[in-house]
Amino acid sequence: MNLSALAGNQRIKEQLSLQERGRGLSHAYMISGPAGAGKHTLARLLAAAMLCTGPGEKPCGRCGPCVKTAKGLHPDVILVDGPGEGKPITVDQVRQLRADAYIRPNEGERKVYLLERADQMNPSAQNAMLKLLEEGPPYAAFLLLAENAGGLLETVRSRCESLALGPAEEPADGEAQRERRQAARELAGALERAGELELLEAAMVLDARRGREELSALLEALEGELGARAAQAADRRRLLRAVDLVKELRSAAKLNVNGGQLSGWLCAGMFDAR
Ligand SMILES: [Zn+2]
């Protein structure tokens, strides 16, 4: 899954990606965490992933359903909030929701309900919700947002998969570093495996870098990653060749050579080496 719009929370991202590849996404999630933790961001990403019609990783972020979901315009993504400012969802609203859930989706394969402040619903509203979680139509999915997961009845919680978001967002710099390390790992993997098409695709990451500084930082991370792999590999010839190439690229990056040229240089150098 592509959950990069959510800051931090690596464990949850891995949990969801594994699940999506395995048995598929669940029909009910409890998304908990303090204000600002990214509950709505994650809920929108999950809703988009469930409705996405694009190719590859979901949500693709580009297809019609993804764009509509991001803008809050998808008719099958329904935001349910209390009847007034700060008021929790009532039992009457849950009954209406139940009636609505039995009307088939408008556009997509699924209907996704986002329930605001589900932890503040009173017990009768929660019990009505429980019935829906147990007996709702198979195309309906429910995302219960909660600041305090303990505010939900145990019976409701047990029907939902729990996604507990970390309290604070990671600092922007830490996030950039992590992203860079990840990009370096992917490119190093492609260099090691030597599949021509894979390498051409992976090397495009150099083309997409913004600015000379970021490009240099990525190349530095890449050299480190290749060096670490070479130290452990049985056949290190390719990896050492790649390290030499990246050293050349790093010098070139200080001059007026752009990322697109560098990625071409890297691929050509590796293909020649075979
Ligand atoms: Zn999509």
mmCIF file of C-alpha atoms and ligand atoms in Angstrom:
data_model
loop_
_atom_site.group_PDB
_atom_site.id
_atom_site.type_symbol
_atom_site.label_atom_id
_atom_site.label_comp_id
_atom_site.label_asym_id
_atom_site.label_seq_id
_atom_site.Cartn_x
_atom_site.Cartn_y
_atom_site.Cartn_z
ATOM 1 C CA MET A 1 0.000 0.000 0.000
ATOM 2 C CA ASN A 2 1.085 3.536 -0.583
ATOM 3 C CA LEU A 3 0.597 5.304 2.745
ATOM 4 C CA SER A 4 3.390 7.849 2.377
ATOM 5 C CA ALA A 5 0.959 10.741 2.966
ATOM 6 C CA LEU A 6 0.789 9.635 6.601
ATOM 7 C CA ALA A 7 3.781 10.849 8.615
ATOM 8 C CA GLY A 8 5.690 8.302 10.691
ATOM 9 C CA ASN A 9 3.758 5.288 12.039
ATOM 10 C CA GLN A 10 5.905 2.787 10.166
ATOM 11 C CA ARG A 11 4.524 -0.177 12.080
ATOM 12 C CA ILE A 12 0.933 0.579 11.050
ATOM 13 C CA LYS A 13 1.981 1.073 7.434
ATOM 14 C CA GLU A 14 3.677 -2.321 7.402
ATOM 15 C CA GLN A 15 0.714 -3.959 9.135
ATOM 16 C CA LEU A 16 -1.719 -2.618 6.527
ATOM 17 C CA SER A 17 0.523 -3.401 3.560
ATOM 18 C CA LEU A 18 0.931 -6.992 4.718
ATOM 19 C CA GLN A 19 -2.778 -7.320 5.271
ATOM 20 C CA GLU A 20 -3.675 -5.857 1.892
ATOM 21 C CA ARG A 21 -1.347 -8.272 0.096
ATOM 22 C CA GLY A 22 -2.610 -11.182 2.191
ATOM 23 C CA ARG A 23 -6.275 -11.539 3.014
ATOM 24 C CA GLY A 24 -7.169 -8.000 1.930
ATOM 25 C CA LEU A 25 -8.264 -4.977 3.922
ATOM 26 C CA SER A 26 -10.745 -5.455 6.734
ATOM 27 C CA HIS A 27 -14.297 -4.083 6.722
ATOM 28 C CA ALA A 28 -13.894 -2.330 10.089
ATOM 29 C CA TYR A 29 -11.057 -0.339 11.610
ATOM 30 C CA MET A 30 -10.760 1.631 14.800
ATOM 31 C CA ILE A 31 -8.307 4.445 14.119
ATOM 32 C CA SER A 32 -7.200 5.950 17.408
ATOM 33 C CA GLY A 33 -4.707 8.590 18.472
ATOM 34 C CA PRO A 34 -4.527 12.112 19.880
ATOM 35 C CA ALA A 35 -5.597 15.184 17.898
ATOM 36 C CA GLY A 36 -3.161 15.837 15.057
ATOM 37 C CA ALA A 37 -1.892 12.245 14.940
ATOM 38 C CA GLY A 38 -3.213 11.743 11.390
ATOM 39 C CA LYS A 39 -6.480 9.856 11.996
ATOM 40 C CA HIS A 40 -8.279 11.594 9.123
ATOM 41 C CA THR A 41 -5.300 11.249 6.811
ATOM 42 C CA LEU A 42 -5.170 7.506 7.424
ATOM 43 C CA ALA A 43 -8.954 7.172 7.102
ATOM 44 C CA ARG A 44 -8.907 8.932 3.712
ATOM 45 C CA LEU A 45 -6.002 6.775 2.534
ATOM 46 C CA LEU A 46 -7.821 3.598 3.545
ATOM 47 C CA ALA A 47 -11.039 4.736 1.892
ATOM 48 C CA ALA A 48 -9.125 5.614 -1.288
ATOM 49 C CA ALA A 49 -7.331 2.243 -1.231
ATOM 50 C CA MET A 50 -10.683 0.457 -1.002
ATOM 51 C CA LEU A 51 -12.119 2.382 -3.959
ATOM 52 C CA CYS A 52 -8.977 2.871 -6.090
ATOM 53 C CA THR A 53 -9.246 1.604 -9.669
ATOM 54 C CA GLY A 54 -5.703 2.528 -10.722
ATOM 55 C CA PRO A 55 -2.892 0.067 -11.475
ATOM 56 C CA GLY A 56 -0.151 -0.897 -9.012
ATOM 57 C CA GLU A 57 0.058 0.139 -5.389
ATOM 58 C CA LYS A 58 -3.112 1.408 -3.780
ATOM 59 C CA PRO A 59 -4.194 4.106 -3.323
ATOM 60 C CA CYS A 60 -2.608 5.204 -6.618
ATOM 61 C CA GLY A 61 -3.561 8.824 -5.913
ATOM 62 C CA ARG A 62 -4.295 9.501 -9.575
ATOM 63 C CA CYS A 63 -7.428 7.599 -10.607
ATOM 64 C CA GLY A 64 -10.889 9.188 -10.445
ATOM 65 C CA PRO A 65 -11.923 7.522 -7.160
ATOM 66 C CA CYS A 66 -8.597 8.466 -5.479
ATOM 67 C CA VAL A 67 -8.868 12.111 -6.523
ATOM 68 C CA LYS A 68 -12.512 12.344 -5.470
ATOM 69 C CA THR A 69 -11.764 10.748 -2.111
ATOM 70 C CA ALA A 70 -8.858 13.110 -1.460
ATOM 71 C CA LYS A 71 -11.097 16.088 -2.232
ATOM 72 C CA GLY A 72 -13.910 14.723 -0.069
ATOM 73 C CA LEU A 73 -16.179 14.415 -3.119
ATOM 74 C CA HIS A 74 -16.581 10.653 -3.518
ATOM 75 C CA PRO A 75 -20.266 9.720 -3.099
ATOM 76 C CA ASP A 76 -19.334 6.341 -1.600
ATOM 77 C CA VAL A 77 -17.150 7.839 1.135
ATOM 78 C CA ILE A 78 -19.551 9.070 3.784
ATOM 79 C CA LEU A 79 -18.443 11.207 6.691
ATOM 80 C CA VAL A 80 -20.699 10.827 9.723
ATOM 81 C CA ASP A 81 -20.478 13.423 12.473
ATOM 82 C CA GLY A 82 -22.679 14.358 15.417
ATOM 83 C CA PRO A 83 -25.745 16.596 15.000
ATOM 84 C CA GLY A 84 -23.952 19.743 16.174
ATOM 85 C CA GLU A 85 -20.594 21.253 17.046
ATOM 86 C CA GLY A 86 -18.755 18.850 19.338
ATOM 87 C CA LYS A 87 -21.780 16.548 19.759
ATOM 88 C CA PRO A 88 -21.255 12.809 19.332
ATOM 89 C CA ILE A 89 -23.089 10.660 16.788
ATOM 90 C CA THR A 90 -26.547 9.667 18.099
ATOM 91 C CA VAL A 91 -28.398 6.359 17.975
ATOM 92 C CA ASP A 92 -30.823 7.870 15.442
ATOM 93 C CA GLN A 93 -27.929 8.741 13.186
ATOM 94 C CA VAL A 94 -26.600 5.195 13.414
ATOM 95 C CA ARG A 95 -30.050 3.897 12.411
ATOM 96 C CA GLN A 96 -30.058 6.234 9.396
ATOM 97 C CA LEU A 97 -26.564 5.086 8.592
ATOM 98 C CA ARG A 98 -27.747 1.491 8.732
ATOM 99 C CA ALA A 99 -30.556 2.203 6.262
ATOM 100 C CA ASP A 100 -28.105 4.003 3.995
ATOM 101 C CA ALA A 101 -25.613 1.140 4.171
ATOM 102 C CA TYR A 102 -28.146 -1.210 2.591
ATOM 103 C CA ILE A 103 -28.383 0.991 -0.486
ATOM 104 C CA ARG A 104 -25.706 -0.238 -2.869
ATOM 105 C CA PRO A 105 -22.691 1.977 -3.677
ATOM 106 C CA ASN A 106 -23.177 4.754 -6.238
ATOM 107 C CA GLU A 107 -19.955 4.472 -8.183
ATOM 108 C CA GLY A 108 -17.504 2.090 -6.579
ATOM 109 C CA GLU A 109 -17.429 -1.486 -5.374
ATOM 110 C CA ARG A 110 -17.660 -0.404 -1.759
ATOM 111 C CA LYS A 111 -19.193 2.128 0.546
ATOM 112 C CA VAL A 112 -16.909 3.533 3.227
ATOM 113 C CA TYR A 113 -18.192 5.260 6.361
ATOM 114 C CA LEU A 114 -15.951 7.520 8.454
ATOM 115 C CA LEU A 115 -17.360 7.931 11.952
ATOM 116 C CA GLU A 116 -16.110 10.987 13.798
ATOM 117 C CA ARG A 117 -15.411 10.744 17.534
ATOM 118 C CA ALA A 118 -16.838 7.237 17.745
ATOM 119 C CA ASP A 119 -15.478 6.913 21.297
ATOM 120 C CA GLN A 120 -17.946 9.573 22.464
ATOM 121 C CA MET A 121 -21.061 7.787 21.221
ATOM 122 C CA ASN A 122 -23.329 6.700 24.066
ATOM 123 C CA PRO A 123 -23.876 2.970 24.734
ATOM 124 C CA SER A 124 -27.125 2.711 22.754
ATOM 125 C CA ALA A 125 -25.518 4.347 19.716
ATOM 126 C CA GLN A 126 -22.534 2.039 20.086
ATOM 127 C CA ASN A 127 -24.750 -1.025 20.367
ATOM 128 C CA ALA A 128 -26.620 -0.014 17.211
ATOM 129 C CA MET A 129 -23.209 0.363 15.571
ATOM 130 C CA LEU A 130 -22.186 -3.070 16.826
ATOM 131 C CA LYS A 131 -25.123 -4.692 15.002
ATOM 132 C CA LEU A 132 -24.071 -2.972 11.817
ATOM 133 C CA LEU A 133 -20.474 -4.141 12.225
ATOM 134 C CA GLU A 134 -21.728 -7.683 12.697
ATOM 135 C CA GLU A 135 -24.418 -7.812 10.054
ATOM 136 C CA GLY A 136 -23.703 -5.021 7.592
ATOM 137 C CA PRO A 137 -23.640 -5.699 3.841
ATOM 138 C CA PRO A 138 -20.328 -7.093 2.571
ATOM 139 C CA TYR A 139 -19.479 -4.011 0.494
ATOM 140 C CA ALA A 140 -19.723 -1.638 3.490
ATOM 141 C CA ALA A 141 -16.612 -0.622 5.429
ATOM 142 C CA PHE A 142 -16.495 1.339 8.677
ATOM 143 C CA LEU A 143 -13.660 3.506 9.942
ATOM 144 C CA LEU A 144 -14.229 4.506 13.560
ATOM 145 C CA LEU A 145 -12.142 7.494 14.611
ATOM 146 C CA ALA A 146 -11.361 7.836 18.302
ATOM 147 C CA GLU A 147 -9.076 9.907 20.487
ATOM 148 C CA ASN A 148 -9.557 7.475 23.321
ATOM 149 C CA ALA A 149 -9.956 3.866 22.217
ATOM 150 C CA GLY A 150 -11.051 3.019 25.769
ATOM 151 C CA GLY A 151 -14.240 5.026 25.186
ATOM 152 C CA LEU A 152 -15.537 2.318 22.866
ATOM 153 C CA LEU A 153 -17.362 -0.706 24.238
ATOM 154 C CA GLU A 154 -15.252 -3.840 24.335
ATOM 155 C CA THR A 155 -17.759 -5.553 22.025
ATOM 156 C CA VAL A 156 -17.348 -2.797 19.415
ATOM 157 C CA ARG A 157 -13.569 -2.800 19.715
ATOM 158 C CA SER A 158 -13.416 -6.550 19.241
ATOM 159 C CA ARG A 159 -15.208 -6.188 15.890
ATOM 160 C CA CYS A 160 -12.660 -3.691 14.570
ATOM 161 C CA GLU A 161 -9.007 -3.948 13.695
ATOM 162 C CA SER A 162 -7.131 -1.488 15.859
ATOM 163 C CA LEU A 163 -4.834 1.084 14.270
ATOM 164 C CA ALA A 164 -3.306 3.105 17.111
ATOM 165 C CA LEU A 165 -1.423 6.104 15.743
ATOM 166 C CA GLY A 166 1.661 7.453 17.498
ATOM 167 C CA PRO A 167 1.234 10.694 19.454
ATOM 168 C CA ALA A 168 3.447 13.134 17.609
ATOM 169 C CA GLU A 169 4.355 13.452 13.982
ATOM 170 C CA GLU A 170 7.964 12.712 13.190
ATOM 171 C CA PRO A 171 10.107 15.788 12.624
ATOM 172 C CA ALA A 172 10.215 16.729 8.936
ATOM 173 C CA ASP A 173 13.961 16.209 8.735
ATOM 174 C CA GLY A 174 13.758 12.690 10.160
ATOM 175 C CA GLU A 175 11.074 11.851 7.621
ATOM 176 C CA ALA A 176 13.193 13.148 4.723
ATOM 177 C CA GLN A 177 16.155 11.099 5.918
ATOM 178 C CA ARG A 178 14.087 7.962 6.204
ATOM 179 C CA GLU A 179 12.645 8.491 2.745
ATOM 180 C CA ARG A 180 16.145 8.994 1.345
ATOM 181 C CA ARG A 181 17.465 5.830 3.017
ATOM 182 C CA GLN A 182 14.523 3.905 1.617
ATOM 183 C CA ALA A 183 15.187 5.250 -1.899
ATOM 184 C CA ALA A 184 18.877 4.342 -1.539
ATOM 185 C CA ARG A 185 17.965 0.811 -0.409
ATOM 186 C CA GLU A 186 15.656 0.274 -3.373
ATOM 187 C CA LEU A 187 18.190 1.531 -5.877
ATOM 188 C CA ALA A 188 21.001 -0.501 -4.289
ATOM 189 C CA GLY A 189 18.801 -3.599 -4.520
ATOM 190 C CA ALA A 190 18.204 -2.977 -8.222
ATOM 191 C CA LEU A 191 21.932 -2.471 -8.808
ATOM 192 C CA GLU A 192 22.712 -5.707 -7.022
ATOM 193 C CA ARG A 193 20.100 -7.759 -8.872
ATOM 194 C CA ALA A 194 21.079 -6.306 -12.243
ATOM 195 C CA GLY A 195 17.698 -6.683 -13.968
ATOM 196 C CA GLU A 196 17.900 -4.190 -16.805
ATOM 197 C CA LEU A 197 14.324 -2.953 -16.676
ATOM 198 C CA GLU A 198 14.265 -2.859 -12.890
ATOM 199 C CA LEU A 199 17.441 -0.795 -12.831
ATOM 200 C CA LEU A 200 16.184 1.652 -15.447
ATOM 201 C CA GLU A 201 13.038 2.182 -13.402
ATOM 202 C CA ALA A 202 14.819 2.396 -10.059
ATOM 203 C CA ALA A 203 17.392 4.868 -11.396
ATOM 204 C CA MET A 204 14.614 7.317 -12.229
ATOM 205 C CA VAL A 205 14.644 8.206 -8.534
ATOM 206 C CA LEU A 206 17.781 10.241 -9.313
ATOM 207 C CA ASP A 207 15.906 12.127 -11.991
ATOM 208 C CA ALA A 208 13.106 12.957 -9.574
ATOM 209 C CA ARG A 209 15.358 14.473 -6.879
ATOM 210 C CA ARG A 210 14.811 18.144 -6.246
ATOM 211 C CA GLY A 211 17.953 20.192 -6.022
ATOM 212 C CA ARG A 212 21.643 19.430 -6.025
ATOM 213 C CA GLU A 213 21.870 19.069 -2.253
ATOM 214 C CA GLU A 214 19.200 16.399 -2.083
ATOM 215 C CA LEU A 215 20.750 14.575 -5.042
ATOM 216 C CA SER A 216 24.155 14.562 -3.329
ATOM 217 C CA ALA A 217 22.630 13.333 -0.080
ATOM 218 C CA LEU A 218 20.903 10.473 -1.902
ATOM 219 C CA LEU A 219 24.105 9.454 -3.693
ATOM 220 C CA GLU A 220 25.952 9.489 -0.389
ATOM 221 C CA ALA A 221 23.296 7.247 1.166
ATOM 222 C CA LEU A 222 23.468 5.000 -1.904
ATOM 223 C CA GLU A 223 27.230 4.613 -1.661
ATOM 224 C CA GLY A 224 26.911 3.691 2.016
ATOM 225 C CA GLU A 225 24.204 1.144 1.259
ATOM 226 C CA LEU A 226 26.195 -0.444 -1.578
ATOM 227 C CA GLY A 227 29.308 -0.607 0.611
ATOM 228 C CA ALA A 228 27.367 -2.379 3.356
ATOM 229 C CA ARG A 229 25.940 -4.875 0.867
ATOM 230 C CA ALA A 230 29.350 -5.490 -0.721
ATOM 231 C CA ALA A 231 30.766 -6.357 2.695
ATOM 232 C CA GLN A 232 28.259 -9.196 3.023
ATOM 233 C CA ALA A 233 27.758 -10.384 -0.546
ATOM 234 C CA ALA A 234 29.194 -13.633 -1.879
ATOM 235 C CA ASP A 235 29.818 -12.091 -5.280
ATOM 236 C CA ARG A 236 30.787 -8.488 -4.723
ATOM 237 C CA ARG A 237 32.098 -7.686 -8.196
ATOM 238 C CA ARG A 238 28.920 -5.938 -9.338
ATOM 239 C CA LEU A 239 28.509 -4.124 -6.055
ATOM 240 C CA LEU A 240 32.065 -2.807 -6.100
ATOM 241 C CA ARG A 241 31.584 -1.721 -9.697
ATOM 242 C CA ALA A 242 28.449 0.112 -8.553
ATOM 243 C CA VAL A 243 30.338 1.765 -5.681
ATOM 244 C CA ASP A 244 32.957 3.063 -8.145
ATOM 245 C CA LEU A 245 30.246 4.391 -10.419
ATOM 246 C CA VAL A 246 28.453 6.136 -7.574
ATOM 247 C CA LYS A 247 31.731 7.785 -6.532
ATOM 248 C CA GLU A 248 32.028 9.167 -10.085
ATOM 249 C CA LEU A 249 28.412 10.276 -9.945
ATOM 250 C CA ARG A 250 29.006 12.101 -6.676
ATOM 251 C CA SER A 251 31.832 14.123 -8.223
ATOM 252 C CA ALA A 252 29.699 14.825 -11.272
ATOM 253 C CA ALA A 253 26.767 15.923 -9.126
ATOM 254 C CA LYS A 254 28.932 18.709 -7.700
ATOM 255 C CA LEU A 255 29.361 20.034 -11.242
ATOM 256 C CA ASN A 256 26.513 20.958 -13.483
ATOM 257 C CA VAL A 257 25.220 17.442 -14.170
ATOM 258 C CA ASN A 258 21.536 16.822 -13.538
ATOM 259 C CA GLY A 259 19.785 13.786 -12.078
ATOM 260 C CA GLY A 260 18.528 12.552 -15.445
ATOM 261 C CA GLN A 261 22.053 12.457 -16.858
ATOM 262 C CA LEU A 262 23.337 10.750 -13.722
ATOM 263 C CA SER A 263 20.710 8.021 -13.894
ATOM 264 C CA GLY A 264 21.621 7.360 -17.560
ATOM 265 C CA TRP A 265 25.295 7.269 -16.625
ATOM 266 C CA LEU A 266 24.673 4.806 -13.803
ATOM 267 C CA CYS A 267 22.618 2.423 -15.961
ATOM 268 C CA ALA A 268 25.057 2.543 -18.884
ATOM 269 C CA GLY A 269 27.976 1.889 -16.524
ATOM 270 C CA MET A 270 26.281 -1.129 -14.998
ATOM 271 C CA PHE A 271 25.189 -2.595 -18.335
ATOM 272 C CA ASP A 272 28.735 -2.238 -19.703
ATOM 273 C CA ALA A 273 30.086 -4.109 -16.710
ATOM 274 C CA ARG A 274 28.333 -7.344 -17.645
HETATM 275 ZN ZN ZN B 1 -6.427 5.200 -7.357
#
